[in-house]
């Protein structure tokens, strides 16, 4: 009898999908921080699929505690992304999302990741007071002051909500730069910023203005008031 052999050809797939791209949607400015205005509920996550993703591939998305898997449909491939939600981090905590894609041959893509730290605690702008005397030669120094209770954040800047009456407010002791409600003023490392008030000639009394502090995450404090008191002096009358 005759014997024979049969040859078989096998296609071995060793090329995995590309890495998916992960975006925490609340971090719209992609600064790695979630402030009070950006997140108040769950964290919405979008995973953008690589160009070589196919229906039937398995997408795995995890925040390190909860893991979600999606067998991709043609609808998701056509859309180009998968949306899902995760529990938000606690204030001061960091949410890190990791996603990977496995094809039908078992090849696994490189991981895509995104992370953001939540800071939804507002800074506190403190009421401040300054004083001087009528017609003094140098301006009255008004030191804005604020604090931020969340470690790692800190007061970043100040904004003026108004300007004082009966004088002029400057940002420098030489009185060359006018203060403005349209500007943002960078805070010193101790959470302060100094302004300089020059009362109108021969004026005395009380005036002031309001301001807010902004922390590194973009949270804005409640409004605080800076009070200025100018004490009257007796005018010297020449001999007649």
XYZ file of C-alpha atoms in Angstrom:
240
model
C 0.000 0.000 0.000
C 1.084 3.545 -0.562
C 1.593 6.042 2.228
C 1.612 9.793 1.937
C 1.796 12.957 3.949
C -0.258 16.132 4.096
C 1.235 19.578 4.661
C -0.627 22.205 6.690
C 0.143 25.931 6.794
C -0.544 27.956 9.924
C -0.647 31.718 10.214
C 0.822 32.825 13.523
C -0.368 36.252 14.688
C 2.182 37.811 17.032
C 1.401 41.470 16.381
C -0.700 43.039 19.096
C -2.989 46.056 18.904
C -1.681 49.561 19.452
C -1.997 51.237 22.841
C -5.366 52.787 23.686
C -5.413 56.434 24.824
C -7.072 57.223 28.169
C -8.671 60.500 29.172
C -10.326 61.424 32.467
C -12.984 63.713 31.036
C -13.398 65.964 34.085
C -9.745 66.968 33.739
C -10.625 68.914 30.600
C -7.546 71.147 30.735
C -5.340 68.070 31.264
C -3.421 69.673 34.142
C -3.560 66.534 36.284
C -5.846 68.200 38.858
C -9.585 67.998 39.535
C -10.917 71.097 41.249
C -14.345 71.684 42.786
C -15.757 73.094 39.545
C -14.566 70.098 37.512
C -15.838 67.119 39.516
C -18.794 66.609 41.803
C -19.883 63.055 41.013
C -18.440 60.036 39.235
C -15.324 60.242 37.078
C -16.099 59.877 33.380
C -13.423 58.088 31.362
C -12.979 57.864 27.604
C -10.685 55.254 26.062
C -9.784 56.017 22.444
C -9.142 52.864 20.465
C -6.039 52.364 18.301
C -6.440 52.256 14.528
C -5.861 48.497 14.356
C -8.499 47.572 16.963
C -11.058 45.045 15.680
C -14.499 43.908 16.732
C -14.063 41.018 19.146
C -10.937 42.451 20.786
C -11.144 42.776 24.571
C -10.578 46.130 26.250
C -9.599 46.076 29.932
C -9.894 49.291 31.969
C -8.950 49.570 35.645
C -8.520 52.156 38.379
C -6.491 49.745 40.492
C -9.555 48.743 42.519
C -12.297 48.067 39.990
C -11.619 46.395 36.637
C -13.978 46.574 33.659
C -13.780 44.524 30.444
C -15.441 45.231 27.100
C -15.603 42.905 24.118
C -15.543 45.477 21.355
C -18.493 45.712 19.011
C -18.383 47.066 15.491
C -20.350 50.069 16.754
C -17.549 50.880 19.223
C -14.908 50.382 16.539
C -16.775 52.774 14.250
C -17.075 55.340 17.065
C -13.387 54.994 17.830
C -13.746 55.037 21.596
C -15.363 53.467 24.663
C -16.838 55.544 27.481
C -17.195 54.351 31.066
C -17.297 55.656 34.636
C -15.325 55.071 37.842
C -15.731 56.142 41.438
C -14.179 59.555 42.044
C -11.082 59.881 44.223
C -11.372 61.316 47.719
C -10.242 64.902 48.179
C -6.446 64.833 48.031
C -6.475 61.404 46.369
C -5.303 60.474 42.875
C -7.326 58.612 40.267
C -5.189 56.565 37.871
C -6.835 54.769 34.962
C -4.973 52.070 33.004
C -6.316 50.491 29.819
C -5.040 47.720 27.515
C -6.389 45.824 24.529
C -6.109 42.108 23.749
C -6.838 40.694 20.286
C -8.396 37.339 19.459
C -4.940 35.753 19.174
C -4.154 36.767 22.745
C -1.699 39.549 21.895
C -1.884 42.360 24.442
C -1.243 46.000 23.619
C 0.948 48.404 25.568
C -1.035 50.154 28.281
C -2.541 53.614 28.030
C -2.949 55.641 31.208
C -4.198 58.926 32.636
C -4.244 60.247 36.173
C -5.546 63.259 38.071
C -5.405 64.355 41.698
C -8.570 65.741 43.255
C -8.429 69.093 45.041
C -11.959 70.326 45.667
C -11.171 72.221 48.876
C -11.504 75.977 48.437
C -8.702 78.222 49.678
C -9.527 80.779 52.367
C -8.905 84.474 51.738
C -8.575 86.276 55.071
C -9.982 89.694 55.974
C -7.063 92.124 56.311
C -6.686 95.667 57.603
C -4.154 98.423 57.005
C -3.851 101.957 58.309
C -1.970 105.176 57.782
C -2.297 108.907 58.210
C -3.615 111.632 55.987
C -1.146 112.919 53.377
C 1.674 110.593 54.431
C 4.597 110.556 52.013
C 4.698 106.799 51.429
C 1.750 104.617 50.439
C -0.115 102.448 52.914
C 0.877 98.796 52.511
C -2.042 96.357 52.253
C -0.992 92.710 52.500
C -3.485 90.238 51.061
C -3.410 86.911 52.872
C -4.852 83.471 52.188
C -4.370 79.830 53.111
C -5.163 76.429 51.612
C -5.786 73.488 53.913
C -5.126 70.725 51.376
C -1.478 69.594 51.444
C 0.340 69.871 48.140
C -1.893 72.559 46.711
C -1.279 76.049 48.070
C -2.410 79.560 47.225
C -1.373 80.442 43.677
C -2.778 83.894 43.047
C -5.135 86.721 43.992
C -7.786 88.615 42.049
C -9.328 91.931 43.041
C -13.115 92.153 42.994
C -13.073 95.929 43.359
C -10.853 98.960 43.988
C -10.861 101.329 46.961
C -12.461 104.771 46.786
C -10.748 108.011 47.843
C -7.305 107.091 46.624
C -5.282 104.958 44.238
C -4.128 101.361 44.635
C -0.772 100.279 43.205
C 1.102 97.000 42.936
C 4.481 98.549 43.761
C 5.856 100.843 46.448
C 7.130 103.285 43.836
C 3.492 103.800 42.766
C 4.130 103.270 39.060
C 1.828 100.273 38.390
C -1.897 100.630 38.949
C -3.770 97.702 40.463
C -6.558 96.295 38.302
C -9.550 94.000 38.669
C -8.631 92.513 35.273
C -5.273 91.131 36.436
C -4.244 88.004 38.333
C -1.484 88.545 40.891
C 0.896 85.718 41.759
C 1.021 84.895 45.464
C 4.261 84.651 47.411
C 5.152 81.213 48.803
C 3.629 82.225 52.143
C 0.250 82.976 50.522
C 0.511 86.760 50.523
C 0.640 89.639 48.061
C 1.367 93.280 48.872
C -0.491 96.252 47.442
C 0.101 99.957 48.070
C -2.641 102.533 48.652
C -2.125 106.280 48.219
C -5.020 108.259 49.749
C -6.363 111.277 47.925
C -4.884 114.580 49.085
C -6.390 115.855 52.350
C -8.650 112.822 52.641
C -9.151 110.769 55.800
C -11.605 108.053 56.765
C -12.276 104.424 55.914
C -12.225 102.683 52.560
C -11.420 99.224 51.261
C -11.884 96.645 48.553
C -12.724 92.979 48.123
C -10.592 90.155 46.752
C -10.433 86.394 46.246
C -7.638 83.826 46.378
C -7.106 81.045 43.825
C -5.262 77.810 44.643
C -3.024 75.727 42.384
C -5.964 73.590 41.244
C -8.016 76.629 40.232
C -10.409 76.661 43.205
C -11.588 80.175 44.053
C -12.078 81.284 47.648
C -15.085 83.126 49.059
C -14.643 86.902 48.876
C -12.693 88.653 51.628
C -12.429 92.359 52.445
C -9.305 94.472 52.800
C -10.064 97.459 55.033
C -8.027 100.670 54.980
C -8.242 103.366 57.637
C -6.664 106.802 57.166
C -6.318 108.940 60.308
C -6.797 112.693 60.078
C -3.951 115.034 60.887
C -4.174 118.683 61.853
C -3.267 120.914 58.961
C -0.568 123.468 59.749
C -1.838 126.968 59.100
C 0.751 129.649 58.327
C 1.094 132.698 60.537
C -0.994 135.641 59.442
